[in-house]
Coordinates of C-alpha atoms in Angstrom, one line a residue:
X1 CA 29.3 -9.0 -11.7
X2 CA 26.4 -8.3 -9.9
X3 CA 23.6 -6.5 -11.2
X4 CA 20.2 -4.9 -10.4
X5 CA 17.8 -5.4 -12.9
X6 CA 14.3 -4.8 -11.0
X7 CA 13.6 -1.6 -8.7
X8 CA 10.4 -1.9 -6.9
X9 CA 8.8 1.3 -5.3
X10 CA 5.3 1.7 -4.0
X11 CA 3.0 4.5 -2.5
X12 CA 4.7 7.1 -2.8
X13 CA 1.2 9.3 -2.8
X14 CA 2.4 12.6 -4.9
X15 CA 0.3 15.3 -4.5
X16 CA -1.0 14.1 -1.1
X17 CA 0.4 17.2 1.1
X18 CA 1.2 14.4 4.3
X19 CA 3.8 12.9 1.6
X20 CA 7.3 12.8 2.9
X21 CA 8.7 13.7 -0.9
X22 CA 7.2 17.1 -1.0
X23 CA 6.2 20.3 1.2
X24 CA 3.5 22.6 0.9
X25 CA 4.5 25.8 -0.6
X26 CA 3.5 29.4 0.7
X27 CA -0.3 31.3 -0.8
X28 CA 0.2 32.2 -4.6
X29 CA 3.5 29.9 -5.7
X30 CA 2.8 28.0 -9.0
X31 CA 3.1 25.4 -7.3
X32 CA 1.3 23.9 -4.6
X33 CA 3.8 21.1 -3.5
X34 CA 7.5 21.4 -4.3
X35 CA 10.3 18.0 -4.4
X36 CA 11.7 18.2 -1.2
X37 CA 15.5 17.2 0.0
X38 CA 13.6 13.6 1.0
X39 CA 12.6 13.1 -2.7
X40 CA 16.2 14.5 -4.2
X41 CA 17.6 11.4 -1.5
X42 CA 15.9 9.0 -3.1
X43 CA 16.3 9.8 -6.2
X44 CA 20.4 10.2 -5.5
X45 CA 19.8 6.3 -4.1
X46 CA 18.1 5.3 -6.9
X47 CA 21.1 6.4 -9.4
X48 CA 23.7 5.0 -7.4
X49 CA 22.0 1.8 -7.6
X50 CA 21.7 2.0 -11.2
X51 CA 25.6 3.4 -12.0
X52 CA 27.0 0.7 -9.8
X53 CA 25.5 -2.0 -12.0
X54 CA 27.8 -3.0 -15.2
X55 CA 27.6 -0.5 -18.5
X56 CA 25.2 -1.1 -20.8
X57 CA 22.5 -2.9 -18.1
X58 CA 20.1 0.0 -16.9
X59 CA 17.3 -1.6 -14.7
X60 CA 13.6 -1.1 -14.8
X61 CA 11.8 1.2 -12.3
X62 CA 8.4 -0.5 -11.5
X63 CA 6.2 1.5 -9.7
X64 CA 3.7 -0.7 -7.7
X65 CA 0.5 1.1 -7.0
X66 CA -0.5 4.7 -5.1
X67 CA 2.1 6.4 -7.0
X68 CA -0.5 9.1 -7.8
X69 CA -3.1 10.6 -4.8
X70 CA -6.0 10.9 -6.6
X71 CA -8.1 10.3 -3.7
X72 CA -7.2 13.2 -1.6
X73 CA -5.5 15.8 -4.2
X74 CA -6.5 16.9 -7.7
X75 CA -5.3 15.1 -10.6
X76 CA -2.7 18.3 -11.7
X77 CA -0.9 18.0 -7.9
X78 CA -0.6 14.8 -8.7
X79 CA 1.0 14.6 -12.1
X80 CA 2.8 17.2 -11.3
X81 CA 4.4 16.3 -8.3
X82 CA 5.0 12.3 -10.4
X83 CA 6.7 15.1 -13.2
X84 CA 9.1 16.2 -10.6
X85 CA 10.4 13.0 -9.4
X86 CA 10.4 12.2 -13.5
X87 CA 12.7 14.9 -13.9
X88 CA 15.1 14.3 -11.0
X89 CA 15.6 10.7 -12.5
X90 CA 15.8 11.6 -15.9
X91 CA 17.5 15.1 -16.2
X92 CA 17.7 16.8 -19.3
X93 CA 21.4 17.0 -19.4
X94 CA 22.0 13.7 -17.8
X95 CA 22.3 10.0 -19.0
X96 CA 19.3 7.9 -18.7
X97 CA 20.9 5.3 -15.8
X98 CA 16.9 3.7 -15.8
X99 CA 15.2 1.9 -18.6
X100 CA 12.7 4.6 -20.2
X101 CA 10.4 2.0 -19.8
X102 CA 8.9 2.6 -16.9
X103 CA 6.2 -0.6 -15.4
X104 CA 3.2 1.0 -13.3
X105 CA 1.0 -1.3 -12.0
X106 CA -2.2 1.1 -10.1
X107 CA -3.3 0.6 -6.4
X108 CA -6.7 1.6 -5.2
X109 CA -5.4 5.5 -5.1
X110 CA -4.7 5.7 -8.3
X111 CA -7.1 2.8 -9.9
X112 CA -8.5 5.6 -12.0
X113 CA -5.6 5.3 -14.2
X114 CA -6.1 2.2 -14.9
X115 CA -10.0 2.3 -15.6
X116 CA -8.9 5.3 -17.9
X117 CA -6.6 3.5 -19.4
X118 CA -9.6 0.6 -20.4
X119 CA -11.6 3.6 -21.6
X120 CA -9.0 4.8 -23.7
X121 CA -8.2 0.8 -25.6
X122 CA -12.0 0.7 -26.4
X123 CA -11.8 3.8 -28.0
X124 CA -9.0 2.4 -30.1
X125 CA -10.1 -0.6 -30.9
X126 CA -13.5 1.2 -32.1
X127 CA -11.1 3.1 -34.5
X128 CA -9.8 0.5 -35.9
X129 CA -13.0 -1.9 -37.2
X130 CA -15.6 -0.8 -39.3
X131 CA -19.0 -0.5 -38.1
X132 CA -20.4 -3.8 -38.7
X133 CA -17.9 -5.4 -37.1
X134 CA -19.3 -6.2 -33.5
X135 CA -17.9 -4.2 -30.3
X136 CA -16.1 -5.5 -27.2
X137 CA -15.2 -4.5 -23.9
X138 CA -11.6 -4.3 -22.9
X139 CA -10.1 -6.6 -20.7
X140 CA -10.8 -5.6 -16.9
X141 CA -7.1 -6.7 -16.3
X142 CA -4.3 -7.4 -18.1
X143 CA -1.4 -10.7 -18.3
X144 CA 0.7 -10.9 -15.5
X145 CA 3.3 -12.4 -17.9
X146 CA 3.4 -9.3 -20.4
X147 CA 7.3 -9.3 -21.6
X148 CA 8.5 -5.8 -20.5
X149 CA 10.7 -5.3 -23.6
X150 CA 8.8 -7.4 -26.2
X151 CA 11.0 -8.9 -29.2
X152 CA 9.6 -9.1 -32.5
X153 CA 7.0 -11.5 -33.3
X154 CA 5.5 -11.9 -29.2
X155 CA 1.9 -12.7 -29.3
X156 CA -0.7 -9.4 -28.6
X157 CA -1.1 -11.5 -24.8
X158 CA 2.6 -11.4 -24.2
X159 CA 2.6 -7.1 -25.6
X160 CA 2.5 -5.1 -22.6
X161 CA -0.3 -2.3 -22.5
X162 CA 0.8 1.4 -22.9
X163 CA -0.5 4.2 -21.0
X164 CA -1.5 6.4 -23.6
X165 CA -1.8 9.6 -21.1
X166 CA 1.4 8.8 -18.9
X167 CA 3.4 8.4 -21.9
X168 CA 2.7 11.3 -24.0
X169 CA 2.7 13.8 -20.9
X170 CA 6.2 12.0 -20.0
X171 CA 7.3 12.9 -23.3
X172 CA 6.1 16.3 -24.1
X173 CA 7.7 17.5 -20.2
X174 CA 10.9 15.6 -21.2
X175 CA 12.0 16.2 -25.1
X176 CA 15.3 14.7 -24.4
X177 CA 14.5 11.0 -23.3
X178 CA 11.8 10.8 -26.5
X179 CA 12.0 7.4 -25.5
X180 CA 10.7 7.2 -22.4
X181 CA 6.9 5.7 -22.0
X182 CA 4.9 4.2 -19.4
X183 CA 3.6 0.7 -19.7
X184 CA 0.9 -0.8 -16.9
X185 CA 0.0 -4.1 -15.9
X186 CA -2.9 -4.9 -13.6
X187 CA -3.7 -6.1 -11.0
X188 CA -0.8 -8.2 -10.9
X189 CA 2.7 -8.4 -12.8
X190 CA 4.9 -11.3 -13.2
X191 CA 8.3 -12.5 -14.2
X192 CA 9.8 -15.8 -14.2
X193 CA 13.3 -16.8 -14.4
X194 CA 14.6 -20.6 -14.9
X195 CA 12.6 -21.8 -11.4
X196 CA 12.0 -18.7 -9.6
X197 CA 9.6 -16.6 -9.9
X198 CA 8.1 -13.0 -9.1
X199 CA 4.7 -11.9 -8.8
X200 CA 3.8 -8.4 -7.8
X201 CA 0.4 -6.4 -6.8
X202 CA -0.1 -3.2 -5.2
X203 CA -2.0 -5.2 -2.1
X204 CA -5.6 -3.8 -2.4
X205 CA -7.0 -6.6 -3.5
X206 CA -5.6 -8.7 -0.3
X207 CA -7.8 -6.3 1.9
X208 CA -11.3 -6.9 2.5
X209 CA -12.6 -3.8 2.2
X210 CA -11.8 -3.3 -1.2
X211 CA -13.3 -6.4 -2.3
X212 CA -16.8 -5.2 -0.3
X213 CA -18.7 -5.1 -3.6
X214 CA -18.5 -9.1 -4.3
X215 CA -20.0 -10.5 -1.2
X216 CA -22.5 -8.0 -0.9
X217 CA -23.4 -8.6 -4.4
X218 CA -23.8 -12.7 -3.8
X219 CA -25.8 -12.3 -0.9
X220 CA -28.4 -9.7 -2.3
X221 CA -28.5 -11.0 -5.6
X222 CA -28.0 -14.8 -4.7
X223 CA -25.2 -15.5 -7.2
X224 CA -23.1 -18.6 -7.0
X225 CA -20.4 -19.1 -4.1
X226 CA -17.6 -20.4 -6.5
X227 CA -14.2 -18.6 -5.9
X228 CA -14.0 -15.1 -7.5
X229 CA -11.2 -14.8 -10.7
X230 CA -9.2 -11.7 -10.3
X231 CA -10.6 -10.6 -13.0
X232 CA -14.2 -11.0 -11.6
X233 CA -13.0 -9.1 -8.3
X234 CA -12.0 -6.0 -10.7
X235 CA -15.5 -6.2 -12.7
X236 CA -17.3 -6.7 -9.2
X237 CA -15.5 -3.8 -7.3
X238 CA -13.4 -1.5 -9.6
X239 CA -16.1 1.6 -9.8
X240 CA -16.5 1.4 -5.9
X241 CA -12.7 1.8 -5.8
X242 CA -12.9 4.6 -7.8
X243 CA -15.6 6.6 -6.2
X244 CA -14.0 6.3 -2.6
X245 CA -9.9 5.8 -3.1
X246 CA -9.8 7.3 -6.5
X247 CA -12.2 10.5 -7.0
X248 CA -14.2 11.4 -4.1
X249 CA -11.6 14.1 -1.8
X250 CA -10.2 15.6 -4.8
X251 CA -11.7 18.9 -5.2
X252 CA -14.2 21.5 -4.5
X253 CA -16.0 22.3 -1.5
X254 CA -16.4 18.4 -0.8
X255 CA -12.6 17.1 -1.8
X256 CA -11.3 19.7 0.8
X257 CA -13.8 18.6 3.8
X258 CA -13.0 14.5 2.9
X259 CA -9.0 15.5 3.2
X260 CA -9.7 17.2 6.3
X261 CA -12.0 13.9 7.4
X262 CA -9.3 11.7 6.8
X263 CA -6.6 13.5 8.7
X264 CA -8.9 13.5 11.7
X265 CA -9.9 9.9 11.3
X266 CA -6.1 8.8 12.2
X267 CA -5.9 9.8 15.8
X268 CA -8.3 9.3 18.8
X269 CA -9.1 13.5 19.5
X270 CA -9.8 13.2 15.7
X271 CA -11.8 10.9 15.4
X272 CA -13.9 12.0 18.4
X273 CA -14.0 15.4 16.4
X274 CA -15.3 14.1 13.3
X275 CA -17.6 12.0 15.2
X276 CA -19.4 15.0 17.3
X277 CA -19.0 17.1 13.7
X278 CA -21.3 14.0 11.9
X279 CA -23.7 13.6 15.0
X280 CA -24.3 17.3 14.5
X281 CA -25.4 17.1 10.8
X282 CA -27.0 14.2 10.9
X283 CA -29.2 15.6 14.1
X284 CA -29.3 19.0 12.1
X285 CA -31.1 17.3 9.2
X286 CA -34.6 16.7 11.1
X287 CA -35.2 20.6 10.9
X288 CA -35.8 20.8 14.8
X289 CA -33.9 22.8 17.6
X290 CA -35.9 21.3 20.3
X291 CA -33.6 18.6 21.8
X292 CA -30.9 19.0 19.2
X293 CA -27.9 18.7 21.6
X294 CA -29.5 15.9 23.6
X295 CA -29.8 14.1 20.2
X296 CA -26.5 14.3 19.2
X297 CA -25.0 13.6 22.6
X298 CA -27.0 10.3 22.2
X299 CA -25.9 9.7 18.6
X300 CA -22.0 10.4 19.4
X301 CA -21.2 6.8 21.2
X302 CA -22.3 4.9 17.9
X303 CA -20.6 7.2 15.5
X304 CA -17.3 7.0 17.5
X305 CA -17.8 3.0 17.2
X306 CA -18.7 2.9 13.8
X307 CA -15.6 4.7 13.1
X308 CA -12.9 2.4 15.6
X309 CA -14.6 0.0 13.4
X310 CA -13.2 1.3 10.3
X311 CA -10.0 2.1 12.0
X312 CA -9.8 -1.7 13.6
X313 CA -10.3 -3.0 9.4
X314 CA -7.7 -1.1 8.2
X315 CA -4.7 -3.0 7.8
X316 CA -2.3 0.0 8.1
X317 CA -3.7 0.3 11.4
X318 CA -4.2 -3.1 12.6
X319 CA -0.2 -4.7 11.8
X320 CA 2.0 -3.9 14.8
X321 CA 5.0 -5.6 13.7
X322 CA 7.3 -5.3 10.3
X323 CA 7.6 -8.9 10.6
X324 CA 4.3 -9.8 9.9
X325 CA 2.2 -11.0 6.6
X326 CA -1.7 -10.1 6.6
X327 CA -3.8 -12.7 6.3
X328 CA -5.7 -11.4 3.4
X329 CA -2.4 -11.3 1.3
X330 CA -1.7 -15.2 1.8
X331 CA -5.4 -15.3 1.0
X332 CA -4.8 -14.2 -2.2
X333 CA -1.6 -15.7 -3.0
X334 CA -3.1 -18.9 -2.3
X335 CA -6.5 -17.9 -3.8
X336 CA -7.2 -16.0 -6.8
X337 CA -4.0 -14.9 -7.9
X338 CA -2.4 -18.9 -7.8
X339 CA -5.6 -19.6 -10.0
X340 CA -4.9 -17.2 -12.5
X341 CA -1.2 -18.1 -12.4
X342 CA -1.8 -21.5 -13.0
X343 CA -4.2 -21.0 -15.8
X344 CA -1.8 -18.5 -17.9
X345 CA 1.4 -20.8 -17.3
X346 CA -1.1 -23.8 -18.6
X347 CA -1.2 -21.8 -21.9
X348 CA 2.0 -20.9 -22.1
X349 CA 2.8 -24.8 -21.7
X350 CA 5.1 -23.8 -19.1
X351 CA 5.7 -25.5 -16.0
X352 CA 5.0 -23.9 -12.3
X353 CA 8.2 -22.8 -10.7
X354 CA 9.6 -24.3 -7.9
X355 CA 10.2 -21.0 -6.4
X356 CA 8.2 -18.1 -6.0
X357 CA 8.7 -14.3 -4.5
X358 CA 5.9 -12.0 -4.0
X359 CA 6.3 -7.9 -3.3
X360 CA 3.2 -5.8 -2.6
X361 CA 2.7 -2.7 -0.8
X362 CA -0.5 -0.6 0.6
X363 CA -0.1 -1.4 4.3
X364 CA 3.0 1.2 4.2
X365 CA 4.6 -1.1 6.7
X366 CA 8.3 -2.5 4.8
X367 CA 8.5 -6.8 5.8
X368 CA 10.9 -9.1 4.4
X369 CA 8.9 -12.7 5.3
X370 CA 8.9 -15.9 4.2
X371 CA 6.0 -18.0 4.4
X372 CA 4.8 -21.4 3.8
X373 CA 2.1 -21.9 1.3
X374 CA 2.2 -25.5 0.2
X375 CA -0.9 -24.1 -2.4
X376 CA 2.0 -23.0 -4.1
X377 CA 4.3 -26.0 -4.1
X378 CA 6.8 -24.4 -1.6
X379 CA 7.8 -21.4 0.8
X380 CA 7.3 -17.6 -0.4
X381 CA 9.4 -15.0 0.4
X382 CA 7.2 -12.1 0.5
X383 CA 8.6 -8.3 0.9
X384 CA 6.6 -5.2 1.2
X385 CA 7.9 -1.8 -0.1
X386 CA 6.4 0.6 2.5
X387 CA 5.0 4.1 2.3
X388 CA 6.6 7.3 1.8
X389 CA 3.5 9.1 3.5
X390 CA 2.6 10.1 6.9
X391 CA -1.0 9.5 8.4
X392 CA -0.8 10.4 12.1
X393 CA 1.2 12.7 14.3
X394 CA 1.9 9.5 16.5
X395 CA 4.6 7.4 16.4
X396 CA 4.5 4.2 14.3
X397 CA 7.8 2.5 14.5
X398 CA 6.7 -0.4 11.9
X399 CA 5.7 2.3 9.0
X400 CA 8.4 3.4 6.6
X401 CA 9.5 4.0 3.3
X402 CA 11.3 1.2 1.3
X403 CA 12.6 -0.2 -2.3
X404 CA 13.1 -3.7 -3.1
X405 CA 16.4 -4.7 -5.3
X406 CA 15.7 -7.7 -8.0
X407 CA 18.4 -9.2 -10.3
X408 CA 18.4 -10.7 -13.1
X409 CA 18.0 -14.7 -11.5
X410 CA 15.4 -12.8 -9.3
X411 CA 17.2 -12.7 -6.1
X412 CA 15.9 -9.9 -3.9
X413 CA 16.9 -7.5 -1.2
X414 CA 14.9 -5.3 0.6
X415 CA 16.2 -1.4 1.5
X416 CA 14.5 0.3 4.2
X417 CA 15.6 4.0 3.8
X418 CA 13.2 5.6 6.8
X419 CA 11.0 5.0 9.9
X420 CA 8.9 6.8 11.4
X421 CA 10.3 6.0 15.0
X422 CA 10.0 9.0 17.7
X423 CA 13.4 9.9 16.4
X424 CA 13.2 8.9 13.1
X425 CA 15.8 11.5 11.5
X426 CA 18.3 9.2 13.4
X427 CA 16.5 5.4 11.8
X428 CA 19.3 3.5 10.2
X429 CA 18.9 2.0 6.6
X430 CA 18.6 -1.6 7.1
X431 CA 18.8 -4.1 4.2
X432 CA 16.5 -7.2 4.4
X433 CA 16.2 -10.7 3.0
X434 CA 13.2 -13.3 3.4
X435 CA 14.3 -16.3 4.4
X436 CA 17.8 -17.8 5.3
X437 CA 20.6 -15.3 4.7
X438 CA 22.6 -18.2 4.0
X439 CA 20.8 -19.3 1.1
X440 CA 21.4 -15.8 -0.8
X441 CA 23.2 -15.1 -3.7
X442 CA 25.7 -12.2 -4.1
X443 CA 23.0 -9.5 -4.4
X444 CA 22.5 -9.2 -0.8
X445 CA 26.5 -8.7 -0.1
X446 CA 26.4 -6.1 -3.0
X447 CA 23.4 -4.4 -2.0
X448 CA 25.1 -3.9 1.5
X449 CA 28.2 -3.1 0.6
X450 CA 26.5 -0.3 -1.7
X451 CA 24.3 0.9 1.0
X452 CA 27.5 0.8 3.8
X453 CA 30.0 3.2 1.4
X454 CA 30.3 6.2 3.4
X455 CA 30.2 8.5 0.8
X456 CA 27.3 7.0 -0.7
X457 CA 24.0 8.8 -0.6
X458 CA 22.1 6.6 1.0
X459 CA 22.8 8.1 4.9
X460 CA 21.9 11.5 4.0
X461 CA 18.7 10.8 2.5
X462 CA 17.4 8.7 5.4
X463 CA 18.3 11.6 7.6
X464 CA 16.2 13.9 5.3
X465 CA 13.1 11.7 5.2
X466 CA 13.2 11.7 8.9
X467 CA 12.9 15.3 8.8
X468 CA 10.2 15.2 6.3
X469 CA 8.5 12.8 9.0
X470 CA 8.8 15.3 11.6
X471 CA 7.3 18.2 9.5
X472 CA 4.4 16.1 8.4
X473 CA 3.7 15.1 12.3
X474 CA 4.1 18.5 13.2
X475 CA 1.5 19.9 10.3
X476 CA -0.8 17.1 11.2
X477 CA -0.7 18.4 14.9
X478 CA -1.7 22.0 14.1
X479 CA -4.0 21.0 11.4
X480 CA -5.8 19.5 14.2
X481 CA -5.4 21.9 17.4
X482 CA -6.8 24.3 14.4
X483 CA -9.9 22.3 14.3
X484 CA -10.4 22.0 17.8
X485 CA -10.3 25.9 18.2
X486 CA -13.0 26.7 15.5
X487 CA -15.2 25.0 17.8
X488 CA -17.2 27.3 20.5
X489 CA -16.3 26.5 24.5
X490 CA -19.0 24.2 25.1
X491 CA -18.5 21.4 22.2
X492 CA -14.8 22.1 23.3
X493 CA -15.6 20.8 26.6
X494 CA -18.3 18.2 25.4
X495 CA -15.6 16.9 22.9
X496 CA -13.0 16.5 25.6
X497 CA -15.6 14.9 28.0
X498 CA -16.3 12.4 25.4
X499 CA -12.5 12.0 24.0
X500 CA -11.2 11.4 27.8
X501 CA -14.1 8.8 28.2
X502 CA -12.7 7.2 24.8
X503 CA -9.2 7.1 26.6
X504 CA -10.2 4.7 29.3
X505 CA -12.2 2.6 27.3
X506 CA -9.4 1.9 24.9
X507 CA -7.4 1.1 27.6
X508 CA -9.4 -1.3 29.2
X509 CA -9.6 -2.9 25.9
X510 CA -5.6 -3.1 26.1
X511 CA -5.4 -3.9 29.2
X512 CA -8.2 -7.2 28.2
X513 CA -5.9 -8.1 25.5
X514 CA -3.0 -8.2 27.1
X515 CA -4.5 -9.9 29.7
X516 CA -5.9 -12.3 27.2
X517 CA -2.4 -12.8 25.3
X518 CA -0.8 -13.9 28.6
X519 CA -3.4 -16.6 29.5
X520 CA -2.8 -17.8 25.9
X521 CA 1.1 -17.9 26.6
X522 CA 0.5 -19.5 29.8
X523 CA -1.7 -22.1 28.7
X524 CA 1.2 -22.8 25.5
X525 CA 3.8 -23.2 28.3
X526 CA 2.3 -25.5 31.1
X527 CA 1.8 -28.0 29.4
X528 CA -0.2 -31.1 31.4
X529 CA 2.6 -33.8 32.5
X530 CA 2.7 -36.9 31.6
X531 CA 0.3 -39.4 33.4
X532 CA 2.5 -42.4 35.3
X533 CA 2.5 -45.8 33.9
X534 CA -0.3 -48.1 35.3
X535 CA 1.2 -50.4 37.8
X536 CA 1.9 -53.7 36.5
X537 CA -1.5 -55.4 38.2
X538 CA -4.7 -56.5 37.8
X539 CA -5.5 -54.0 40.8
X540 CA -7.7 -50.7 40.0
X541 CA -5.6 -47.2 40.6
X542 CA -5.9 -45.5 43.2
X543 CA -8.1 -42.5 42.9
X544 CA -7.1 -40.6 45.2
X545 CA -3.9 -40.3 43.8
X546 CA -2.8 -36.6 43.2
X547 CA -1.9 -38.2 39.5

């Protein structure tokens, strides 16, 4: 009998108010966000995977990166909003369907766990030598290979790390799982099965900008150019993930002005707003009112392209289609994380599998691909989970939420439970399999037939996390018009002027693209003919032949 043994979920963002799993609740509630009907869906699709799998086999729940917004929420929202979802899967008068081992393994948005995490195994180790006995630094990542349920006797490589802080709050909020406890592996987690295996990684690390630190540290300090080890890339740019995607927006006077930034970054009158708001300070500094508006007029054009600039680099932004791997992520399949791969299966004495799936998330946009990488020996099958967040008030039909299914031989299926289509209360749930359907096991027949039951759960919550898409877009919408009335008349009209003028530039730049893609596709399809055989002669062609 079938069996899921493996749920994978990624940014699901709690405590970011733009989250589809939670809704802001009214001036003076003790809470600021409250679990929505979206996140009691999931949760209800979650169980029915786990109760239709045979007794005794209760799968784990790993939760692969941006779980927590730490970036854009304070840490309390946060953890509180994680403790909600906690509860709804684990209820104090319910069975346990999950393993109370739950795998986290942090994304740039909630990197801070992990660097306390580090903080918190050097304190340990301190209190456990004496103090002559020389000190060391912990491990800036840990084995991908970490056995999730370690038997007796497992080397301290093979133990996986605890989270000290997840684990004990987890316990303390639920008395009646004591068991339950929160184990982390980063950057990158792995499990292997006969010749198959699966890596996974929250999908920061295949994005450039998170990665900033180590080039600009090579070419000012003139270090070598050999190929970065992952855990070089974490040493190099860990605190700069920190600072920006981990801290900066999360509270005060400054946290609540970065939120409002970032909302206003994600759409063209935003970013034209924010732009005109920065060309105003930045003018404002000098001290001088003569010429002050001229200044900033002046200023506005490079401000508005410094920040399609950031816009055009974000991946989230840049994929258009579902069916579609990034560059950077075969980049690092190929790259650092193969290396590292390699070098622990090497001292393991194991050989490198013939087949390998890898499952990431970040870009919020759900896939189901499978690539060729002969760096790896063979095809890929790569899946990303999604988002369960909302970042504009536009339509973007390629952004959704999704889980991937993994059992125990490590055949996968991929279920996308929302999209945030112009309708998307009325998105079907689709489930997805890299590669050749005809080359799956029963998992993907099981998975469907699950997913199809018409009593089953599953219909219902993709209906409610359309809703929850709506509400966000609509929020987003008046957090913005709000914006745009604080101002006085005349930056009204100037940021119109200016946001109109932004408008028909971007679409000649579509227009130039498209215009561009079609030349490519023509020049593909007329291909030159074929020249005619030479005559059978000693005679010269003729050249003025049309041939």
């Amino acid at each position: 009998m079938t069996a899921i043994h493996y749920v994978f979920l990624s940014d699901l963002h709690f405590g970011e108010r733009n989250s589809l799993l939670s809704d802001p609740t009214s001036n003076g509630a003790a809470r600021p966000l409250m679990a929505n009907d979206a996140l009691d869906g999931l949760v209800a699709c979650l169980r029915d995977v786990a109760r239709a799998n045979p007794p005794g086999i209760k799968p784990h729940l790993v939760l692969a990166g941006d779980i927590f917004e730490l970036a854009l929420a304070p840490t309390h929202v946060a953890l509180d909003g994680f403790d909600q979802f906690i509860d709804r899967l684990f209820p104090a008068d319910g069975e346990a369907l999950f393993s109370t081992t739950l795998v986290f393994i942090p994304g740039n948005h909630d990197h801070e766990l992990w660097s306390g995490t580090r903080d918190w195994l050097v304190a340990e180790r301190m209190m456990g030598i004496s103090k002559d006995d020389p000190l060391e630094a912990s491990a800036p990542t840990t084995p991908i290979f970490a056995e999730l349920d370690p038997a007796p006797g497992l080397l301290p490589e093979q133990q996986p790390t605890e989270h000290a802080l997840l684990t004990r709050m987890l316990r303390h909020r639920h008395p009646s799982h004591p068991d339950l406890r929160v184990v982390v592996g980063y950057p990158n987690l792995g499990v292997i099965r006969q010749q198959r295996m699966l890596l996974a990684h929250h999908g920061h690390f295949a994005d450039d900008v998170y990665l900033l630190m180590t080039p600009l540290a090579r070419a000012i300090y003139g270090e070598a150019e050999e190929a970065p080890t992952i855990a070089q890339l974490e040493t190099d740019n860990g605190a700069w993930i920190d600072f920006l995607w981990s801290s900066l927006g999360r509270e005060g006077l400054v946290g609540a002005g970065v939120r409002r930034s970032y909302d206003m970054l994600k759409t063209d009158p935003g970013k034209v707003l924010l732009a005109s708001r920065l060309a105003g300070a930045l003018v404002s500094l000098k001290g001088r009112h003569f010429g002050r508006r001229m200044r900033q007029r002046l200023l506005l054009p490079f401000l508005l392209r410094a920040l399609d600039l950031v816009e055009e680099n974000d991946v989230r932004q840049s994929l258009e289609s579902r069916q579609q791997v990034d560059e950077g992520v075969i980049n690092y399949l190929k790259g650092p994380l193969a290396t590292d791969v390699v070098r622990e299966l090497s001292a393991r004495n194991q050989s490198f599998p013939t087949e390998q799936i890898f499952t990431y998330g970040h870009t919020h946009h759900p896939l189901a691909e499978e690539v060729e990488l002969p760096e790896l020996g063979s095809r890929v099958r790569v899946y990303n989970t999604g988002g369960w967040v909302v970042d504009t008030p536009e339509a973007r039909p390629a952004t959704g939420g999704a889980m991937l299914l993994v059992d125990d031989t490590l055949d996968t299926a991929l279920v996308q439970l929302c999209a945030q289509t112009t309708e998307p209360h009325r998105s079907p749930v689709m489930v997805l399999r890299a590669g050749d359907e005809a080359t799956a096991g029963p998992l993907l027949a099981h998975v469907r037939a699950l997913v199809d039951r018409p009593e089953g759960p599953w219909r219902a919550a993709a209906s409610a996390c359309g809703n929850a898409i709506l509400r966000r877009r609509a929020e987003l919408s008046a957090n913005l018009l709000h914006e745009v009335r604080e101002l006085p008349l005349t930056e009204r009209l100037a940021v119109g002027t200016e946001y109109l003028y932004k408008l028909l530039l971007k679409r000649e730049r579509k227009v130039r693209y498209q215009l561009k893609q079609h030349l490519l596709t023509q020049g593909k399809r007329e291909l030159p003919r074929p020249l005619p055989a030479a005559p059978a002669s000693d005679s010269q062609p003729d050249v003025s032949s049309p041939h």
